[in-house]
Short mmCIF file of N, CA and C in Angstrom, two decimals:
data_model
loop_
_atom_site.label_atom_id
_atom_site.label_comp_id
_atom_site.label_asym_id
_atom_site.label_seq_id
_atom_site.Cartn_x
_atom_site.Cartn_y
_atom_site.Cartn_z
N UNK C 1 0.85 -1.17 0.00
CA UNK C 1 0.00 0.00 0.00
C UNK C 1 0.89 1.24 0.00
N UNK C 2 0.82 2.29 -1.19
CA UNK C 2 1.52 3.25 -1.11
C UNK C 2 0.95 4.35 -0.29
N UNK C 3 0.97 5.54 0.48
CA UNK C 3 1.04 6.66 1.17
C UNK C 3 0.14 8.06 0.31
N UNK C 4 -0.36 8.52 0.69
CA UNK C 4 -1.23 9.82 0.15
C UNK C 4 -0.33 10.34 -1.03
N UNK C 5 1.56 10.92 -0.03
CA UNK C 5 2.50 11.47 -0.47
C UNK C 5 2.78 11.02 -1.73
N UNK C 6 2.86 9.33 -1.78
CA UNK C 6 3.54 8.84 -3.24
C UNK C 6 2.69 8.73 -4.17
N UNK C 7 1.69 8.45 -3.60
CA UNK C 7 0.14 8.61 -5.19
C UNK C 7 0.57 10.30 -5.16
N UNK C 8 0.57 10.92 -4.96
CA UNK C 8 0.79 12.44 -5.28
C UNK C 8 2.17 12.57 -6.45
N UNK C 9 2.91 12.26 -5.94
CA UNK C 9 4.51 12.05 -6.55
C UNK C 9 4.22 10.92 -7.62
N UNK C 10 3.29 10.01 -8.10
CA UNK C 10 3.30 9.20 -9.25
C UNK C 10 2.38 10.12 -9.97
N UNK C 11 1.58 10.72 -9.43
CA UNK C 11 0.40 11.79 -10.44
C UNK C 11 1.61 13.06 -11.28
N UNK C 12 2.40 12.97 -10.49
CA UNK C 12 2.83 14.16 -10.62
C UNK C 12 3.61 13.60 -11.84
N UNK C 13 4.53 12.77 -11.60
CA UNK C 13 5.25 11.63 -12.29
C UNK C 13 4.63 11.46 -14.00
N UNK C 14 3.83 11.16 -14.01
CA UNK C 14 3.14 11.00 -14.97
C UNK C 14 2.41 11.92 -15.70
N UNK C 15 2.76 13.10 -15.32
CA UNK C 15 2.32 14.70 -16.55
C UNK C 15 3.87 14.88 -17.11
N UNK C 16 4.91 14.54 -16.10
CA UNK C 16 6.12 14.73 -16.42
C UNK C 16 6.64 13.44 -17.23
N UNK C 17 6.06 12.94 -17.79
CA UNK C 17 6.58 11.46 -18.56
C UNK C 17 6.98 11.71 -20.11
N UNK C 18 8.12 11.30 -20.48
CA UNK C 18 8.65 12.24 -21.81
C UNK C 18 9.53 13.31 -21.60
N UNK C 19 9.22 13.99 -21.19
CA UNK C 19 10.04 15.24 -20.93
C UNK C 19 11.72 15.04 -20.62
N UNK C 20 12.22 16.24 -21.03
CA UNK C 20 13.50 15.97 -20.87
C UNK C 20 13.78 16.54 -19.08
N UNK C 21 15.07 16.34 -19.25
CA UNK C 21 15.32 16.47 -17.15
C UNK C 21 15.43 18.05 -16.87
N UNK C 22 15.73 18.50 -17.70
CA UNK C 22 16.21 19.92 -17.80
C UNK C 22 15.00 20.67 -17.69
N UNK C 23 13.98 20.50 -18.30
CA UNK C 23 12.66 20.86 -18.90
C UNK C 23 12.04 20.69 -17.21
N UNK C 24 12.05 19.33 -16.42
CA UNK C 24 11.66 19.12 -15.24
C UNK C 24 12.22 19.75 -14.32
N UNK C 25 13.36 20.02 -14.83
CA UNK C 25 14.04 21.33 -13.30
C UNK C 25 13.51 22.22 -13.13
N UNK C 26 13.19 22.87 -14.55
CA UNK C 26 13.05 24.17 -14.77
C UNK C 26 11.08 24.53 -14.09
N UNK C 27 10.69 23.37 -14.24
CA UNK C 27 9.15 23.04 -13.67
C UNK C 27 9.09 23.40 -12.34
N UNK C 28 10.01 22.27 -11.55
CA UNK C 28 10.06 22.23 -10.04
C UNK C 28 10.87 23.55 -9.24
N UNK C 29 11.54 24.13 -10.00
CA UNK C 29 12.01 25.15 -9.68
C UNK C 29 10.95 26.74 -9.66
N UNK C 30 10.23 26.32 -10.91
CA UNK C 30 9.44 27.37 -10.99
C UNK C 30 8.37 26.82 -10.09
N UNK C 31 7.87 26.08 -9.74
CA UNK C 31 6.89 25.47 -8.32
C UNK C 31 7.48 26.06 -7.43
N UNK C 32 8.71 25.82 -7.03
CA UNK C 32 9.32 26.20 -5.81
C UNK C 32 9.05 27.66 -5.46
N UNK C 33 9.93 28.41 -6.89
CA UNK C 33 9.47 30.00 -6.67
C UNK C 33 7.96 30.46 -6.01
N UNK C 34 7.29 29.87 -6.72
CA UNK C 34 5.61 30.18 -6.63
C UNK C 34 5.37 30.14 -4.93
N UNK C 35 5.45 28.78 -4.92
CA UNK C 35 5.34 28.88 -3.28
C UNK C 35 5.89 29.16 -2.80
N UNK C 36 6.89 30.13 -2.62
CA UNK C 36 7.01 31.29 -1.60
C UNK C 36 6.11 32.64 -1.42
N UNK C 37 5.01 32.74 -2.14
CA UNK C 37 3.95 33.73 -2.28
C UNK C 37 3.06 33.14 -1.81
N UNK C 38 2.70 31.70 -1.33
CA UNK C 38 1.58 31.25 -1.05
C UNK C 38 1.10 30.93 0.45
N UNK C 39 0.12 30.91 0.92
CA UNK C 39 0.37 30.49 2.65
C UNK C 39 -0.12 28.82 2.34
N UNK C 40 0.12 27.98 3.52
CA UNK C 40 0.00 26.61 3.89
C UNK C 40 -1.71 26.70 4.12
N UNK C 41 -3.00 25.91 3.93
CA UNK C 41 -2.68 24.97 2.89
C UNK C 41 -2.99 25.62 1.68
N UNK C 42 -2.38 24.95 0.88
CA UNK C 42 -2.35 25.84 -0.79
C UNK C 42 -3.33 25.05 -1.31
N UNK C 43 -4.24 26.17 -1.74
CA UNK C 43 -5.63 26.58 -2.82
C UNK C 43 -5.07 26.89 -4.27
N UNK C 44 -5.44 25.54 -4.92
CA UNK C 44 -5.15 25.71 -6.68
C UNK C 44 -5.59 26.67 -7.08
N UNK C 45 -6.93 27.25 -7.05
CA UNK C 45 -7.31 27.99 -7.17
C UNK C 45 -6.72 29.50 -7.47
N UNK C 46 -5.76 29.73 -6.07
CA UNK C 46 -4.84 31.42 -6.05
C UNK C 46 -3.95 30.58 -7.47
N UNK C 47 -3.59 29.59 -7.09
CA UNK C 47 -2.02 29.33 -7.88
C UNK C 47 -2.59 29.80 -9.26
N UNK C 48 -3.95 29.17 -9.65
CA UNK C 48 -4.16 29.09 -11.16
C UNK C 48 -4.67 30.80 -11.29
N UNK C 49 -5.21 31.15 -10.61
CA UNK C 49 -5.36 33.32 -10.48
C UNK C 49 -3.89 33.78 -10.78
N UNK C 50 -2.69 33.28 -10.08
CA UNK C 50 -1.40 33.66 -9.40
C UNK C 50 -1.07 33.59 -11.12
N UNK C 51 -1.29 32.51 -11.73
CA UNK C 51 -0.84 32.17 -12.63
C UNK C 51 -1.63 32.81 -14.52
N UNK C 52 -2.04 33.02 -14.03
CA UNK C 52 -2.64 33.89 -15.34
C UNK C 52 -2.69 35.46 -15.24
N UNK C 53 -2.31 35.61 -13.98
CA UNK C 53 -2.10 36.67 -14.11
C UNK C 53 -0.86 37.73 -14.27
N UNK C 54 0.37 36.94 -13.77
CA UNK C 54 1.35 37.34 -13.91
C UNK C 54 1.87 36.12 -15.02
N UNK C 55 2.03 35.92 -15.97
CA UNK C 55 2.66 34.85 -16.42
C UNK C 55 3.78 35.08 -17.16
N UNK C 56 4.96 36.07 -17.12
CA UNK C 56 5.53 36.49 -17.47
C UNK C 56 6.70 36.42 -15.96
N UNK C 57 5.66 36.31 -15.22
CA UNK C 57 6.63 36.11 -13.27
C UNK C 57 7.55 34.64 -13.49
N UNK C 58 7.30 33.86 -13.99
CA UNK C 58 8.13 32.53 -13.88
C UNK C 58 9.20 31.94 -14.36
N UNK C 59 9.03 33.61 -15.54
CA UNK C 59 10.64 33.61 -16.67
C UNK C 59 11.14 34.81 -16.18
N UNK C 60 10.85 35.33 -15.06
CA UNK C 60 11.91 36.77 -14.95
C UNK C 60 12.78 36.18 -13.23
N UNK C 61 13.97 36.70 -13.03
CA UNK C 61 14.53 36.74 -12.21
C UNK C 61 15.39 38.39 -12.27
N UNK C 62 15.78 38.50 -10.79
CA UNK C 62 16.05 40.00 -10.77
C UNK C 62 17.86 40.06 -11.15
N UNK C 63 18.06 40.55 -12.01
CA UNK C 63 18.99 40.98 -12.44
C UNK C 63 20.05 41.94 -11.44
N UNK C 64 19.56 42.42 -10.97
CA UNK C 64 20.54 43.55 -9.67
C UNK C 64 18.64 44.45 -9.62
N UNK C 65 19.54 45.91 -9.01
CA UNK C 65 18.80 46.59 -8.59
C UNK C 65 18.10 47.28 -9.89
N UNK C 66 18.72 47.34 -10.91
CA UNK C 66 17.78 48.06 -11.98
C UNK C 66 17.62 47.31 -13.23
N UNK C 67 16.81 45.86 -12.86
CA UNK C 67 15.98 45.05 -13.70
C UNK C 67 15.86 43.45 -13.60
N UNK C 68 15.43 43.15 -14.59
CA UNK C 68 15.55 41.68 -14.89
C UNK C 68 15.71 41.10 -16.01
N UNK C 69 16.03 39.74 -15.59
CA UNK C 69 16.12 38.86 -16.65
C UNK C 69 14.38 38.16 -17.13
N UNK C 70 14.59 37.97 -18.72
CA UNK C 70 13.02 37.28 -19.22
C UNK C 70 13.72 36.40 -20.14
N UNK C 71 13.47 35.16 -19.97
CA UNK C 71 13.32 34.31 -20.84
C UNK C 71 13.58 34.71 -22.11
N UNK C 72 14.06 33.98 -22.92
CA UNK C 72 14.18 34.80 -24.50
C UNK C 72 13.62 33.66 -25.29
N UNK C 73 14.24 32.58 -25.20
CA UNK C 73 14.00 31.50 -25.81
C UNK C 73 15.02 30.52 -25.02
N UNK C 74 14.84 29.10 -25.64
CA UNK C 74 15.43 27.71 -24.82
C UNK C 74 15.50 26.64 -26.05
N UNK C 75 16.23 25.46 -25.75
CA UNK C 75 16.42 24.54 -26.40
C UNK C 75 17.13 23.45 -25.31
N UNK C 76 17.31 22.10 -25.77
CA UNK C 76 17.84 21.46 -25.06
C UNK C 76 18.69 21.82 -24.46
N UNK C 77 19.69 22.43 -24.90
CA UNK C 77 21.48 22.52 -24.93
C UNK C 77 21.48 24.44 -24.11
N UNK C 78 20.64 25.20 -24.01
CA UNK C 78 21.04 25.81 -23.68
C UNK C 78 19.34 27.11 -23.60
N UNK C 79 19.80 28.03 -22.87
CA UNK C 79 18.49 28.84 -22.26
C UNK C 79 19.14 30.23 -22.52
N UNK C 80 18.54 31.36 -23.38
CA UNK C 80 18.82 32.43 -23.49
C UNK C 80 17.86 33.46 -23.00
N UNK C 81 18.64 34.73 -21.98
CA UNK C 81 17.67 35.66 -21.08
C UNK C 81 17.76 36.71 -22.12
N UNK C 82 17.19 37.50 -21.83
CA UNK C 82 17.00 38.94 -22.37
C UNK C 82 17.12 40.11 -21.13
N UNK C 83 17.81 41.02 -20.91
CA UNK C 83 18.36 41.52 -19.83
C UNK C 83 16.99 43.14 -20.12
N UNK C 84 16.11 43.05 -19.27
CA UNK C 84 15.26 44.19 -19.22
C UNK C 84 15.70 45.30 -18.26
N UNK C 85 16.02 46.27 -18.84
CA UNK C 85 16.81 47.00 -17.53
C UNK C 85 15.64 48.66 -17.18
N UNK C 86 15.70 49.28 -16.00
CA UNK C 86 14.97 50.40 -15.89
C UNK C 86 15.61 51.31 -16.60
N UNK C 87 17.08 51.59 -16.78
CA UNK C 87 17.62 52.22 -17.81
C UNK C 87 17.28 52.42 -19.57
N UNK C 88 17.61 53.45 -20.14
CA UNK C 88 16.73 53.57 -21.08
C UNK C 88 18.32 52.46 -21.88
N UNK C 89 17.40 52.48 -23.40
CA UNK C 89 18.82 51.49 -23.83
C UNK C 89 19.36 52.73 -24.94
N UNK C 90 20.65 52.98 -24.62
CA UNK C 90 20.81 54.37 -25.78
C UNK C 90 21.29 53.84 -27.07
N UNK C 91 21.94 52.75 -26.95
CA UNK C 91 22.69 51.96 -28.14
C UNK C 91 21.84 50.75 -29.29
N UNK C 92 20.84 50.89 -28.93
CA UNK C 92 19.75 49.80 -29.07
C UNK C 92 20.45 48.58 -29.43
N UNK C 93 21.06 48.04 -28.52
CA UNK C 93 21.43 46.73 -28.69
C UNK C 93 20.84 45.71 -27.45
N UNK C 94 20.41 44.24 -27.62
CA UNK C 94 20.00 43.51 -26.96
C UNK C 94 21.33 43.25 -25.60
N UNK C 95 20.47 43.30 -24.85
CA UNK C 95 21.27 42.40 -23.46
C UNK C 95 20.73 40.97 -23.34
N UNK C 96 21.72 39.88 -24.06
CA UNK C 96 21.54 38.82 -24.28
C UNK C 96 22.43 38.32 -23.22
N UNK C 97 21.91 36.90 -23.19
CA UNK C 97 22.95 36.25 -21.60
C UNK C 97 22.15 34.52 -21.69
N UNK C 98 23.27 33.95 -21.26
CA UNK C 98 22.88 32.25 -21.81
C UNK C 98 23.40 31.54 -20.35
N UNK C 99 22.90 30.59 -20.20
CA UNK C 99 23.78 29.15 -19.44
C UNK C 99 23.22 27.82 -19.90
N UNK C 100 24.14 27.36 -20.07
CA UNK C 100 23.76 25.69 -20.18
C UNK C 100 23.71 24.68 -19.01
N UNK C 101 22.64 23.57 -19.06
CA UNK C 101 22.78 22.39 -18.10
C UNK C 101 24.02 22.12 -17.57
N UNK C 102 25.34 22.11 -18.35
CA UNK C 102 26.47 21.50 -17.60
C UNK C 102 27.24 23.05 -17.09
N UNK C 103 27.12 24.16 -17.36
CA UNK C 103 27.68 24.91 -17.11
C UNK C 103 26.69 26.19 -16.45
N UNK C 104 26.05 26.39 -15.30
CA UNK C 104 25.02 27.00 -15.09
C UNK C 104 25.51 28.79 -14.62
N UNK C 105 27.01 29.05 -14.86
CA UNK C 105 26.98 30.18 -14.56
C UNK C 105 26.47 30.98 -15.63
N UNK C 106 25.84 32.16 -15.45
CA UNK C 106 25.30 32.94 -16.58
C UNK C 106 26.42 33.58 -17.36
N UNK C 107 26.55 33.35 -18.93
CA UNK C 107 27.66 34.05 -19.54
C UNK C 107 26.36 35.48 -20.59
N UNK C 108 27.50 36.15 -21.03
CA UNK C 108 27.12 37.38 -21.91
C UNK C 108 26.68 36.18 -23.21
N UNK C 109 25.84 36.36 -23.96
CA UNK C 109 25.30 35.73 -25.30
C UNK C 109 26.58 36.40 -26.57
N UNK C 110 27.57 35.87 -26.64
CA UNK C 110 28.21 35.90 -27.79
C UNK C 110 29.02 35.09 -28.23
N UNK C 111 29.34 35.11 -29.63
CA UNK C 111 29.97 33.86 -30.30
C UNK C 111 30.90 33.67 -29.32
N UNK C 112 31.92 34.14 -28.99
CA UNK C 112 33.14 33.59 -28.06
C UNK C 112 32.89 32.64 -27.23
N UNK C 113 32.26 33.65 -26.23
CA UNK C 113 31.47 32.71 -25.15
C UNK C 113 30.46 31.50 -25.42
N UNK C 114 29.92 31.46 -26.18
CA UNK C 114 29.60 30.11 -26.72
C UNK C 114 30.69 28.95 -27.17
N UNK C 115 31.55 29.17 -28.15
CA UNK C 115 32.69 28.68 -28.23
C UNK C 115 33.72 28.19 -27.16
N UNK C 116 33.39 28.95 -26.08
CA UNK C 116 34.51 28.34 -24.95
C UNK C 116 33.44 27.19 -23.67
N UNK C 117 31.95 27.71 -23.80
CA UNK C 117 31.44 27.12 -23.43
C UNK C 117 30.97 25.52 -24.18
N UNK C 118 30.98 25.28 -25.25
CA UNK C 118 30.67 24.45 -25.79
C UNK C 118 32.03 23.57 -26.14
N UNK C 119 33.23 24.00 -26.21
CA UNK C 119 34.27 23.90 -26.40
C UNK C 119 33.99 21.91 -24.95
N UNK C 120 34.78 21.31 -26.41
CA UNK C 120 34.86 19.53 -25.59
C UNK C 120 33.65 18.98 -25.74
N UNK C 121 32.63 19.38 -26.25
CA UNK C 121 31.54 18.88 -26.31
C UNK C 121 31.78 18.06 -27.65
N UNK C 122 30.31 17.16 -27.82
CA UNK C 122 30.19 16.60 -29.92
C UNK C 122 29.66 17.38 -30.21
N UNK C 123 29.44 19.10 -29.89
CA UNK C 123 28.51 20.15 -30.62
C UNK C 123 29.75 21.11 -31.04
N UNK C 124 31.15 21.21 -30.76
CA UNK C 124 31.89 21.93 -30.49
C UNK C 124 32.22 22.52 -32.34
N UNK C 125 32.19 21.13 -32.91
CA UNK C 125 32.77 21.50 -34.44
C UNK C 125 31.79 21.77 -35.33
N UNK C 126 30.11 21.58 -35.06
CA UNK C 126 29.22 22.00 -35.33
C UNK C 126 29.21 23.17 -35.14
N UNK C 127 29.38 23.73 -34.20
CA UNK C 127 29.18 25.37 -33.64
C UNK C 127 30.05 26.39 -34.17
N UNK C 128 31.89 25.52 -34.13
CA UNK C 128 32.68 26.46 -35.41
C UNK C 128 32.05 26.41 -36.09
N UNK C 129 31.63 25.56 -37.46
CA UNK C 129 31.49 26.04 -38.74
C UNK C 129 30.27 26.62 -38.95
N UNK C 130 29.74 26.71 -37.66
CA UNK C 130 28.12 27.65 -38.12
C UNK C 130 28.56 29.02 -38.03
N UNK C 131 29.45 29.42 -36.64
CA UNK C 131 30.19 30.23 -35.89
C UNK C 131 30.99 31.30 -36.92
N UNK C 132 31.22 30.42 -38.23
CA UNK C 132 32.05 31.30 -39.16
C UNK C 132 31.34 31.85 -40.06
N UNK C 133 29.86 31.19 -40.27
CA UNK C 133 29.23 32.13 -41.40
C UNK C 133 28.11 32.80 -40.69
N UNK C 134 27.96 33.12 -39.47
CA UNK C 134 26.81 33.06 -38.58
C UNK C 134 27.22 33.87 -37.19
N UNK C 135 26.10 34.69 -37.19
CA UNK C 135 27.06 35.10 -35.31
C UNK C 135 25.55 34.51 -34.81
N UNK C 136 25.52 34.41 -33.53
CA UNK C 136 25.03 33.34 -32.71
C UNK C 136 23.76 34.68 -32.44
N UNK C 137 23.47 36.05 -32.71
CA UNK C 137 22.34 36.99 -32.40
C UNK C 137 21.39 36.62 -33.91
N UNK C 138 22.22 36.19 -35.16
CA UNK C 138 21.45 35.99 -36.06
C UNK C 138 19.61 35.79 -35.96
N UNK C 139 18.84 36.38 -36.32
CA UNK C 139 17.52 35.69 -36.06
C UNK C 139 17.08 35.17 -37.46
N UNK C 140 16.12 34.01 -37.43
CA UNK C 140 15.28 33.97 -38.39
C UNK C 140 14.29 34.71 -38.74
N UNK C 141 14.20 35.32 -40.14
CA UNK C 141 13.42 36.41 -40.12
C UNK C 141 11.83 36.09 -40.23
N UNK C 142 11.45 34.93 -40.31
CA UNK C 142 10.15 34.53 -40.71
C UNK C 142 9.80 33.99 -39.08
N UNK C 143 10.15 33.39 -38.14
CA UNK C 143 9.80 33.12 -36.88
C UNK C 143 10.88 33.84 -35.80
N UNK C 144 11.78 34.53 -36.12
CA UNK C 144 12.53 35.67 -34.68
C UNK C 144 13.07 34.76 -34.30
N UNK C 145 12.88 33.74 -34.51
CA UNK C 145 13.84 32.88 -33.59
C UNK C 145 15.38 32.67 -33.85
N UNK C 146 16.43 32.56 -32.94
CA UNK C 146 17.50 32.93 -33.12
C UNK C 146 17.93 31.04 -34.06
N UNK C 147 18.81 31.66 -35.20
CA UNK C 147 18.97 30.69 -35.95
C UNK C 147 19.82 29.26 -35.34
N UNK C 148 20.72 29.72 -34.15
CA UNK C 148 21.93 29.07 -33.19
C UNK C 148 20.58 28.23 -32.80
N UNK C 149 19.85 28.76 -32.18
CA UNK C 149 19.05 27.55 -31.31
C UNK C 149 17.81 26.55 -32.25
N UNK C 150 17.95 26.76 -33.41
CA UNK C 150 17.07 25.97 -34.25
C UNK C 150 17.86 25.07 -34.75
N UNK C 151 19.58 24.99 -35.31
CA UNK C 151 20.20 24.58 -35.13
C UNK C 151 20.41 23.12 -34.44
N UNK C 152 20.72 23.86 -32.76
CA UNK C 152 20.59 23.19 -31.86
C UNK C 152 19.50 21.90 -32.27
N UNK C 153 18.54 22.70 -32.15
CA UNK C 153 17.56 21.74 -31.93
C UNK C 153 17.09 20.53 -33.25
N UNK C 154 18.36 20.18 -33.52
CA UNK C 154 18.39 19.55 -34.72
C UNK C 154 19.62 18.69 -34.39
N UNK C 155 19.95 18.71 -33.08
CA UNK C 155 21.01 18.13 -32.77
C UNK C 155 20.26 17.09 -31.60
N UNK C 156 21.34 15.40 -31.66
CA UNK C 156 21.24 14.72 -30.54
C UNK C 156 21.85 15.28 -29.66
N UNK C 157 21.18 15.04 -28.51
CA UNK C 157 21.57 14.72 -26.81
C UNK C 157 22.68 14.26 -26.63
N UNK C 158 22.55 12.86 -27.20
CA UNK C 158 23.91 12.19 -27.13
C UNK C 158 24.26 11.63 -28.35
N UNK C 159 25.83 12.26 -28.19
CA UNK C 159 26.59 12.13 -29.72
C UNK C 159 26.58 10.76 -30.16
#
């Protein structure tokens, strides 16, 4: 006979079935955040209010004192922020910023830094020769999406 707790944890188990692990961090982590806004016992109810109403709250983290980070886009291999700052932007250039699963410190979004980050990987010689006709801000002009991470996503997990 299993426990209230583990039928809870197999329900849970089983929305998460398929998914990659990374994809599930990023779930339980954003759970975690949430409930720190919530009091004991928790009403689905606020969560699903909590949750349509700010839904833009679960991809931002605070950057320092004058802004945040938003989500930009993601792929297996790697998660790109967009740096929203209270400052006006005078140069109109993006504040781009990346980390990957094996390397979670946040780097600046540019070819280099991709290159040293990816550097030892089976993506490493893929990424030069894209790297040389391609800078990694490239977007696709028909979906915005940055061309590096479509790429990606055309790549195995494991080499």
């Amino acid at each position: 006979m299993i426990t209230q707790e583990e039928a809870v944890v197999q329900k849970v188990f089983k929305q998460l079935d398929g998914m990659s692990k990374i994809e599930v961090y990023d779930i339980l982590f954003k759970i975690e955040s949430m409930l720190l806004d919530f009091k004991s016992p928790i009403r689905y109810e606020e969560l699903k209010e909590s949750l349509e109403s700010t839904s833009r709250k679960i991809n931002a983290d605070a950057a320092d004192n004058f802004g945040h980070f938003y989500l930009e886009d993601q792929c297996e291999y790697i998660k790109i922020y967009k740096a929203k700052t209270l400052l006006p932007d005078f140069f109109g250039k993006e504040l781009l910023y990346f980390f990957t699963p094996w390397q979670l410190k946040i780097m600046d979004y540019t070819d280099e830094n991709l290159k040293s980050t990816f550097e030892g990987t089976h993506l490493e010689d893929v990424l030069n020769r894209f790297l040389e006709t391609h800078t990694a801000q490239t977007r696709n002009p028909v979906t915005n999406r940055f061309i590096f991470l479509e790429l990606l996503d055309q790549m195995d997990l494991n080499p």
